[in-house]
Short mmCIF file of C-alpha atoms in Angstrom, two decimals:
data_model
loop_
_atom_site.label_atom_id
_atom_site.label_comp_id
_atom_site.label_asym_id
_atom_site.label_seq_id
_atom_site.Cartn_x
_atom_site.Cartn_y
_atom_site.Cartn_z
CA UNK O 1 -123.58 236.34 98.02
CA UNK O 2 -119.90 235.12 99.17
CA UNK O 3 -118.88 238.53 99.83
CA UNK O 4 -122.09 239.57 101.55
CA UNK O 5 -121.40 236.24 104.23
CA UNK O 6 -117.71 237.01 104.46
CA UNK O 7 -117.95 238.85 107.54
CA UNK O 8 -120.04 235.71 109.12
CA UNK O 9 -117.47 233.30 108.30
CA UNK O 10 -114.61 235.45 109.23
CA UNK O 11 -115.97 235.69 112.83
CA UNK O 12 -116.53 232.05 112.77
CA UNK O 13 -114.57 230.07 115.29
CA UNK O 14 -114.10 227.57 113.24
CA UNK O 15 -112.73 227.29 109.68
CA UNK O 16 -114.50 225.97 106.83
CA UNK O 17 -113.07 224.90 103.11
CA UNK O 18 -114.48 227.53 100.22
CA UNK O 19 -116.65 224.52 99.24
CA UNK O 20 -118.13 224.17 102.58
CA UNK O 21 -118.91 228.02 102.46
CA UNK O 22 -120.15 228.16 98.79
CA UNK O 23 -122.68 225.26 99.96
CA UNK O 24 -123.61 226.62 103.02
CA UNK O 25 -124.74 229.83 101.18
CA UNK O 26 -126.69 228.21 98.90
CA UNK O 27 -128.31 225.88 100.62
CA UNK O 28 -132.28 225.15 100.67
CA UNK O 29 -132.48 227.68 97.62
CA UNK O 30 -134.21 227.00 94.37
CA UNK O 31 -131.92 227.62 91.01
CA UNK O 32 -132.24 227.27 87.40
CA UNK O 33 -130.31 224.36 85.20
CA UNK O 34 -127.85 228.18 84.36
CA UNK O 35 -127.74 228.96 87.70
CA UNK O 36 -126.28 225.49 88.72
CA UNK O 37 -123.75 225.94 85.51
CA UNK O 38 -122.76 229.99 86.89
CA UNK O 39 -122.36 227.85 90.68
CA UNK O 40 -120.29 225.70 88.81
CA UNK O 41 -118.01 228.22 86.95
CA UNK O 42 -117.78 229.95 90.60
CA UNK O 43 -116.46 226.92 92.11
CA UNK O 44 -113.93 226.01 89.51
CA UNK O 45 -112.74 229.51 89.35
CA UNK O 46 -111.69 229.87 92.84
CA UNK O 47 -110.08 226.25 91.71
CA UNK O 48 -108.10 227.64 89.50
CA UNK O 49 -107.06 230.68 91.23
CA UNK O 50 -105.81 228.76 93.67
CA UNK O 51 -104.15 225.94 91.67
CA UNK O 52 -105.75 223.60 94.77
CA UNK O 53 -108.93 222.05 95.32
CA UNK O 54 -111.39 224.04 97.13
CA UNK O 55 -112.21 220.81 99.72
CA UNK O 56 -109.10 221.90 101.01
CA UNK O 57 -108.70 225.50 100.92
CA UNK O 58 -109.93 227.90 103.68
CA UNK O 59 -112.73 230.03 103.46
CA UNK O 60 -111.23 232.59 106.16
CA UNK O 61 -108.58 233.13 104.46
CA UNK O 62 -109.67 233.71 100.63
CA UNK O 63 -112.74 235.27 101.41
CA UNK O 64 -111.40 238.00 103.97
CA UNK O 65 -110.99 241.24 101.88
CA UNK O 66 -108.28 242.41 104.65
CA UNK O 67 -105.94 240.29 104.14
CA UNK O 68 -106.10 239.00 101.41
CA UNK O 69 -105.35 241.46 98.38
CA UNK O 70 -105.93 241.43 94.54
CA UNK O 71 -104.58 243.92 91.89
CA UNK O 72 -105.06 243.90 87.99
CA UNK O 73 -103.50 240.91 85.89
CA UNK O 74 -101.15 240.88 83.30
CA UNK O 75 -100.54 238.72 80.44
CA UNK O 76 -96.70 238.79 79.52
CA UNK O 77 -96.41 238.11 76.49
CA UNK O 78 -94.34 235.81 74.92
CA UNK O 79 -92.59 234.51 78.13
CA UNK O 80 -91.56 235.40 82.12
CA UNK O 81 -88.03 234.70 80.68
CA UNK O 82 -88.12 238.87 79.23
CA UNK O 83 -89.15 239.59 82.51
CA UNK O 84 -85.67 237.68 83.67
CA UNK O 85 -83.50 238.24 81.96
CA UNK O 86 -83.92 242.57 82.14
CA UNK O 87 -83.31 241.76 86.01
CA UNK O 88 -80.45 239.65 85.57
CA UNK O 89 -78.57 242.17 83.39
CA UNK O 90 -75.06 242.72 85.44
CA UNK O 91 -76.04 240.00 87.75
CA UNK O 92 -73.52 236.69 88.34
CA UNK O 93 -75.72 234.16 88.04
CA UNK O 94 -74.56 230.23 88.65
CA UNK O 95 -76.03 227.23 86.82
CA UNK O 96 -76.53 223.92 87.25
CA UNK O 97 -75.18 223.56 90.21
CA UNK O 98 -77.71 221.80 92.48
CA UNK O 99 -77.82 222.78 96.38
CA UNK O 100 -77.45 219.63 98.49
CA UNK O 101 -76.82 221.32 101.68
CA UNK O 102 -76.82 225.01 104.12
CA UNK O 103 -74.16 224.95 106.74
CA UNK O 104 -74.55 228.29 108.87
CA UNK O 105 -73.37 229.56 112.38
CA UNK O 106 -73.20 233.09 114.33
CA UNK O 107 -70.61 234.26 111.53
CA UNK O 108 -71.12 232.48 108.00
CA UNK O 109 -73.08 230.53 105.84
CA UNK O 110 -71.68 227.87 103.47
CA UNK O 111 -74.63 226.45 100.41
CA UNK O 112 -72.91 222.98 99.14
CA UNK O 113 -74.04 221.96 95.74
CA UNK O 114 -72.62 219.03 93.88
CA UNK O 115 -70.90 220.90 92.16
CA UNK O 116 -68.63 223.70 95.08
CA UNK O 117 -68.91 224.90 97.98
CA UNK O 118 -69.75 228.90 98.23
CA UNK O 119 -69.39 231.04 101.42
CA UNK O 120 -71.56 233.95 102.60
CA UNK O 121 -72.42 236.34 104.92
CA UNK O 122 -76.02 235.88 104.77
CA UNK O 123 -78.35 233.54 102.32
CA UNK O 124 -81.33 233.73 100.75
CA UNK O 125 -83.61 230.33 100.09
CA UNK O 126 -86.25 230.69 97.60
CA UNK O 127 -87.18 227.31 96.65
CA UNK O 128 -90.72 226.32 96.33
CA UNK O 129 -92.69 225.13 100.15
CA UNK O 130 -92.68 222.05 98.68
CA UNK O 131 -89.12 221.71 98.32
CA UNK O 132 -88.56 222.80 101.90
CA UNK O 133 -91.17 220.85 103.13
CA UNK O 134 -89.60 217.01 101.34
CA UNK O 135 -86.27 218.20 102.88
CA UNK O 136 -84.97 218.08 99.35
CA UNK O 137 -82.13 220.63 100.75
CA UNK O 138 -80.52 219.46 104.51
CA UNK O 139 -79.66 222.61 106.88
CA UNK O 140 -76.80 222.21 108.96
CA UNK O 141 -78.16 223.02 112.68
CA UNK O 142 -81.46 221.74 111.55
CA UNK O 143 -83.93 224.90 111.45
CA UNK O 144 -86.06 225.62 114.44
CA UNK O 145 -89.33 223.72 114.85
CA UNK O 146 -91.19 227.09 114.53
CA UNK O 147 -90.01 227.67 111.07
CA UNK O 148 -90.62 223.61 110.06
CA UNK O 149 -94.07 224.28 111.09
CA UNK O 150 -94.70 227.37 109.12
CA UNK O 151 -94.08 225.68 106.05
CA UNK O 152 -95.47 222.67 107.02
CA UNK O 153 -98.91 224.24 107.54
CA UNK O 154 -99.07 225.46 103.84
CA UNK O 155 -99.95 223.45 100.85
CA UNK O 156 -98.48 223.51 97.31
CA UNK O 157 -100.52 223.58 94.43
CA UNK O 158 -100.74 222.24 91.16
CA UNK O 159 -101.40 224.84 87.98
CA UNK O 160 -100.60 223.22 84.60
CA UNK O 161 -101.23 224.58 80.76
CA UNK O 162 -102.56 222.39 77.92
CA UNK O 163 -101.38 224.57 74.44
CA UNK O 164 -103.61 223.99 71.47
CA UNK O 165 -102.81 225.55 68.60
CA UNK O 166 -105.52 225.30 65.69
CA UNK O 167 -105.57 225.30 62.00
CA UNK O 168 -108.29 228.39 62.43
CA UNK O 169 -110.33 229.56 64.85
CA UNK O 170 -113.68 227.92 65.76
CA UNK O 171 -115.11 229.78 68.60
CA UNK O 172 -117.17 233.18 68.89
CA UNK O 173 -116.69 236.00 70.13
CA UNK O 174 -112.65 237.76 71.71
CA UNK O 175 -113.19 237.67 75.52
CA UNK O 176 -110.15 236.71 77.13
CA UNK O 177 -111.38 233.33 78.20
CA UNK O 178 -113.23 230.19 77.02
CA UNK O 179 -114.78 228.22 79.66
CA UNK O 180 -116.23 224.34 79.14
CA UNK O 181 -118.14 222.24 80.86
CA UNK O 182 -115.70 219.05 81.94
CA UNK O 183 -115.84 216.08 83.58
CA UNK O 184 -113.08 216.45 84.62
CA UNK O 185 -113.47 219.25 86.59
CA UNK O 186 -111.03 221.76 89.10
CA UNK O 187 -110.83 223.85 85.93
CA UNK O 188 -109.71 221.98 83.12
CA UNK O 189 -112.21 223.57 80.69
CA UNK O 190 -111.07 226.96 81.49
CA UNK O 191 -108.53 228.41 79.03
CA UNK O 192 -107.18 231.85 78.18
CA UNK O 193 -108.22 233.12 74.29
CA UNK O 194 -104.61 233.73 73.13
CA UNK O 195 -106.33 234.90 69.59
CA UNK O 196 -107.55 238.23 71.49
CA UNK O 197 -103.70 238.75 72.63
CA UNK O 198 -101.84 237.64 69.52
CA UNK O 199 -104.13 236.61 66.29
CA UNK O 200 -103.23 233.26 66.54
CA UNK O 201 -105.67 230.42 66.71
CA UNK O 202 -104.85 229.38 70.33
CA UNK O 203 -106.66 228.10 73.48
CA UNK O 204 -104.15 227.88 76.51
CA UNK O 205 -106.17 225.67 79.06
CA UNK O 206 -105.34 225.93 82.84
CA UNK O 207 -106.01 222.53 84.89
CA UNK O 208 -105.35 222.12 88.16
CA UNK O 209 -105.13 219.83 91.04
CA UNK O 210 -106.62 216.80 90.27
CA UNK O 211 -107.15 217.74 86.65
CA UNK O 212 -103.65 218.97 86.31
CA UNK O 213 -102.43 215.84 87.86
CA UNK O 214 -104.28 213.96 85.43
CA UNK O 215 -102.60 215.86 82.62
CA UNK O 216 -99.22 215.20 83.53
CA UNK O 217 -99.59 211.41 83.95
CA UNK O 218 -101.44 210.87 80.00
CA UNK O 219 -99.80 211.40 76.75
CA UNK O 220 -100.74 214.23 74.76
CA UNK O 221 -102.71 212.08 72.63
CA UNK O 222 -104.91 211.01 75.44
CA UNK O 223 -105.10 215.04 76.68
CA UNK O 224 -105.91 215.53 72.88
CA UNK O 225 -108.97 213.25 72.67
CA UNK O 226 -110.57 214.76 76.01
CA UNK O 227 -110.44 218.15 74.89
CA UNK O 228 -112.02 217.32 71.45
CA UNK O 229 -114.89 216.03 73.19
CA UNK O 230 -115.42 218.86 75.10
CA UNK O 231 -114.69 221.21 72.14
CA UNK O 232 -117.13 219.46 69.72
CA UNK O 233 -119.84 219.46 72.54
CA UNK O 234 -119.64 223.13 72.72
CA UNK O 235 -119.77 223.77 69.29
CA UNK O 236 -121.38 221.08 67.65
CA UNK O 237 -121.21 220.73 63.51
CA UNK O 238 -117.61 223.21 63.65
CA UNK O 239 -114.61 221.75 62.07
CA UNK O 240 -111.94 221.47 64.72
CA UNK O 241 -108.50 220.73 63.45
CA UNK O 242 -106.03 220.28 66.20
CA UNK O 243 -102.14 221.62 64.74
CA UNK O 244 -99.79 221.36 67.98
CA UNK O 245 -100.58 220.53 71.52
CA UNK O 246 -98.23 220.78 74.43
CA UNK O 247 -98.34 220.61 77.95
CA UNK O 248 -96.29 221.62 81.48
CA UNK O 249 -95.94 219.04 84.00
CA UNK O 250 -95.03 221.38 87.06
CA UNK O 251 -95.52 218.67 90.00
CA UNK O 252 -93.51 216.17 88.43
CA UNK O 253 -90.44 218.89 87.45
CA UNK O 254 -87.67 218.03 90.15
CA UNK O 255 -86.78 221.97 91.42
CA UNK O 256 -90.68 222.92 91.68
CA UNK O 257 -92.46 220.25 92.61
CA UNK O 258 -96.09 222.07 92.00
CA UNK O 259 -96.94 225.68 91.27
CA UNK O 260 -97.63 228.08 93.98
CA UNK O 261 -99.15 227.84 97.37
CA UNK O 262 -102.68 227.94 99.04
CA UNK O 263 -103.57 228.20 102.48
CA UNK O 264 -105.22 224.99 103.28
CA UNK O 265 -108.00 224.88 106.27
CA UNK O 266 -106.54 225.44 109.85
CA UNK O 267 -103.84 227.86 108.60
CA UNK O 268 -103.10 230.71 110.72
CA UNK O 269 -101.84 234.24 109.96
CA UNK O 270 -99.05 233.33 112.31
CA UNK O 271 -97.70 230.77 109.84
CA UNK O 272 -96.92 233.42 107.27
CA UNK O 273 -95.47 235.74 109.69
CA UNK O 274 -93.04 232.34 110.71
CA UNK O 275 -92.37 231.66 106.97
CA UNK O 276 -90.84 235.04 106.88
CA UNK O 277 -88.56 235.14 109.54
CA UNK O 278 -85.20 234.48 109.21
CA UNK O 279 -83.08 231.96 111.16
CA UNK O 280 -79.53 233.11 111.92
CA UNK O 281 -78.10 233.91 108.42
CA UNK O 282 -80.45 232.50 106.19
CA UNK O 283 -83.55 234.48 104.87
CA UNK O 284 -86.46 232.95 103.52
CA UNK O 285 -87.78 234.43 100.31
CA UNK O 286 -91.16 233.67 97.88
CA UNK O 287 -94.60 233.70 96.89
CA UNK O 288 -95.37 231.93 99.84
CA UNK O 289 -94.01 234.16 102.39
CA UNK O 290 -95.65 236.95 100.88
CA UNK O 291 -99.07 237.18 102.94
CA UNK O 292 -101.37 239.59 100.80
CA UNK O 293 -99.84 238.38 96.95
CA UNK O 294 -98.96 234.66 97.83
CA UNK O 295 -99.36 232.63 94.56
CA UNK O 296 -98.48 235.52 92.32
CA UNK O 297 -95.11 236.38 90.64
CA UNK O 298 -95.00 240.15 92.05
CA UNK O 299 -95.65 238.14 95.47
CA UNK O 300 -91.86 236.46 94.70
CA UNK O 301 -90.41 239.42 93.61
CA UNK O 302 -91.28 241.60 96.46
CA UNK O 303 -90.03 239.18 98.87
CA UNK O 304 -86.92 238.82 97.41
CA UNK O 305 -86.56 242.74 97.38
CA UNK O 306 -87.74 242.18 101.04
CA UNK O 307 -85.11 240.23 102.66
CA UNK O 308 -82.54 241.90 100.49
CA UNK O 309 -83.35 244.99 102.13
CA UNK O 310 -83.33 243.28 105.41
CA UNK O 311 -79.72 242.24 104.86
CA UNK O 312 -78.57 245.29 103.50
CA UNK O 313 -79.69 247.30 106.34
CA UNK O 314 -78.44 244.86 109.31
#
């Protein structure tokens, strides 16, 4: 039904959250007790693929097939840091040395940490929109009010993971995912079935915005009790015997600050195009500058190959 209305709210003057659309499609029409469960699921899995609330994000953007691209997922298995660490081979790479500061002018650019100063030709700032946007890192002519505003105009999400290991598995069936139903909503009863991947008893649940929020600030015994409800509710008279539980806490972690970006309502295609431009020297790199894989760690990568090959070719 969404993608039959896409065109509709594409041509739409005005933009409209994925909530807004969702309920405008469905509106007036008669459903079953399932069919308000499947609308539910919908909603908070565009939640989760977003990391955001769907109040907020826009339905121009997500639901328009042109620009807007998806590919097959991966699962890496047993950590991005294999993925890292094969790229870093032969690379110099510096550590804890925390950027305070970017200098730059028609012939250099100097990155201050508090720990040296380095000198470049050219730079290349990855750091998350959020980062950029709390001027956590000062720039030295300040940067244009063109580029403020394309970064500005995005929103950083929040994409957290509850681990729960078990003594044995509880649940039936091996599809890839389990999905609850929560009070507490913007998908923290949706969690990837690590038993199909690697035959251990292991639920890897995925909150975020509010919900991942609300994960960060409780303990893990707090995070513990919620998910027992919902487990026991779904499978009522199964003995559930929690082993380990552990959780991320992206928002609050000082050089993220949140997960990926959304495009909020408003947005325009022009703000991407602005994220993407360089000023002087400095090149701006990430999944946020990436227009058709934003939120997505290829969507990183092939920036960063991007503005290399800008800078190798000037």
């Amino acid at each position: 039904m969404l993608n039959r209305n896409a065109k509709v709210l594409n041509n739409s003057k005005t933009d409209i959250s994925i909530k807004q659309a969702i309920e405008l499609i469905i509106f007036e029409q008669q459903h079953t007790d399932k069919e308000h469960d499947i609308i539910s699921l919908i909603k908070e899995s565009y939640s989760n693929n977003l990391a955001a609330n769907i109040d907020h994000a826009s339905a121009k953007y997500y639901l328009n097939n042109s620009i807007r691209s998806e590919d097959n997922d991966y699962l890496v298995l047993s950590g991005y840091s294999q993925i890292v660490n094969n790229l870093l081979k032969g690379v110099n790479v510096k550590l804890d040395s925390n950027v305070r500061e970017i200098r730059h002018n028609a012939n250099t650019v100097e990155v201050i940490t508090d720990q040296e100063v380095f000198i470049a030709d050219y730079v290349i700032v990855t750091v998350t929109i959020s980062i950029l946007q709390k001027q956590k890192i000062k720039f030295s002519p300040s940067l244009p009010e063109w580029k403020v505003n394309s970064f500005s105009n995005m929103q950083m999400g929040i994409f957290n993971k509850v681990v729960v290991e078990f003594s044995e598995k509880f649940w039936d069936g091996d599809s890839d995912f389990q999905c609850y139903n929560s009070e507490q909503g913007n998908a923290f009863g949706i969690a990837v079935n690590y038993q199909h991947y690697k035959e251990k008893p292991v639920l890897v649940a995925m909150p975020v915005a509010e919900a991942g929020k609300w994960v960060e600030e409780n303990d893990l015994e707090t995070i513990k009790k919620s998910y027992q409800k919902i487990f026991h509710k779904a499978h009522p008279g199964k003995e559930i015997e929690f082993k380990n539980i552990r959780k991320t806490a992206c928002n609050s972690d000082e050089f993220s600050q949140g997960s990926y970006s959304h495009v909020p309502v408003g947005a325009k295609e022009e703000d991407f195009e602005d994220l993407q431009k360089e000023v002087g020297r400095i090149h701006f790199a990430g999944e946020a500058t990436n227009i058709k894989y934003h939120a997505t760690a290829h969507g990183a990568y092939n920036s960063g190959m991007r503005e290399a090959m800008k800078i190798i070719n000037t």
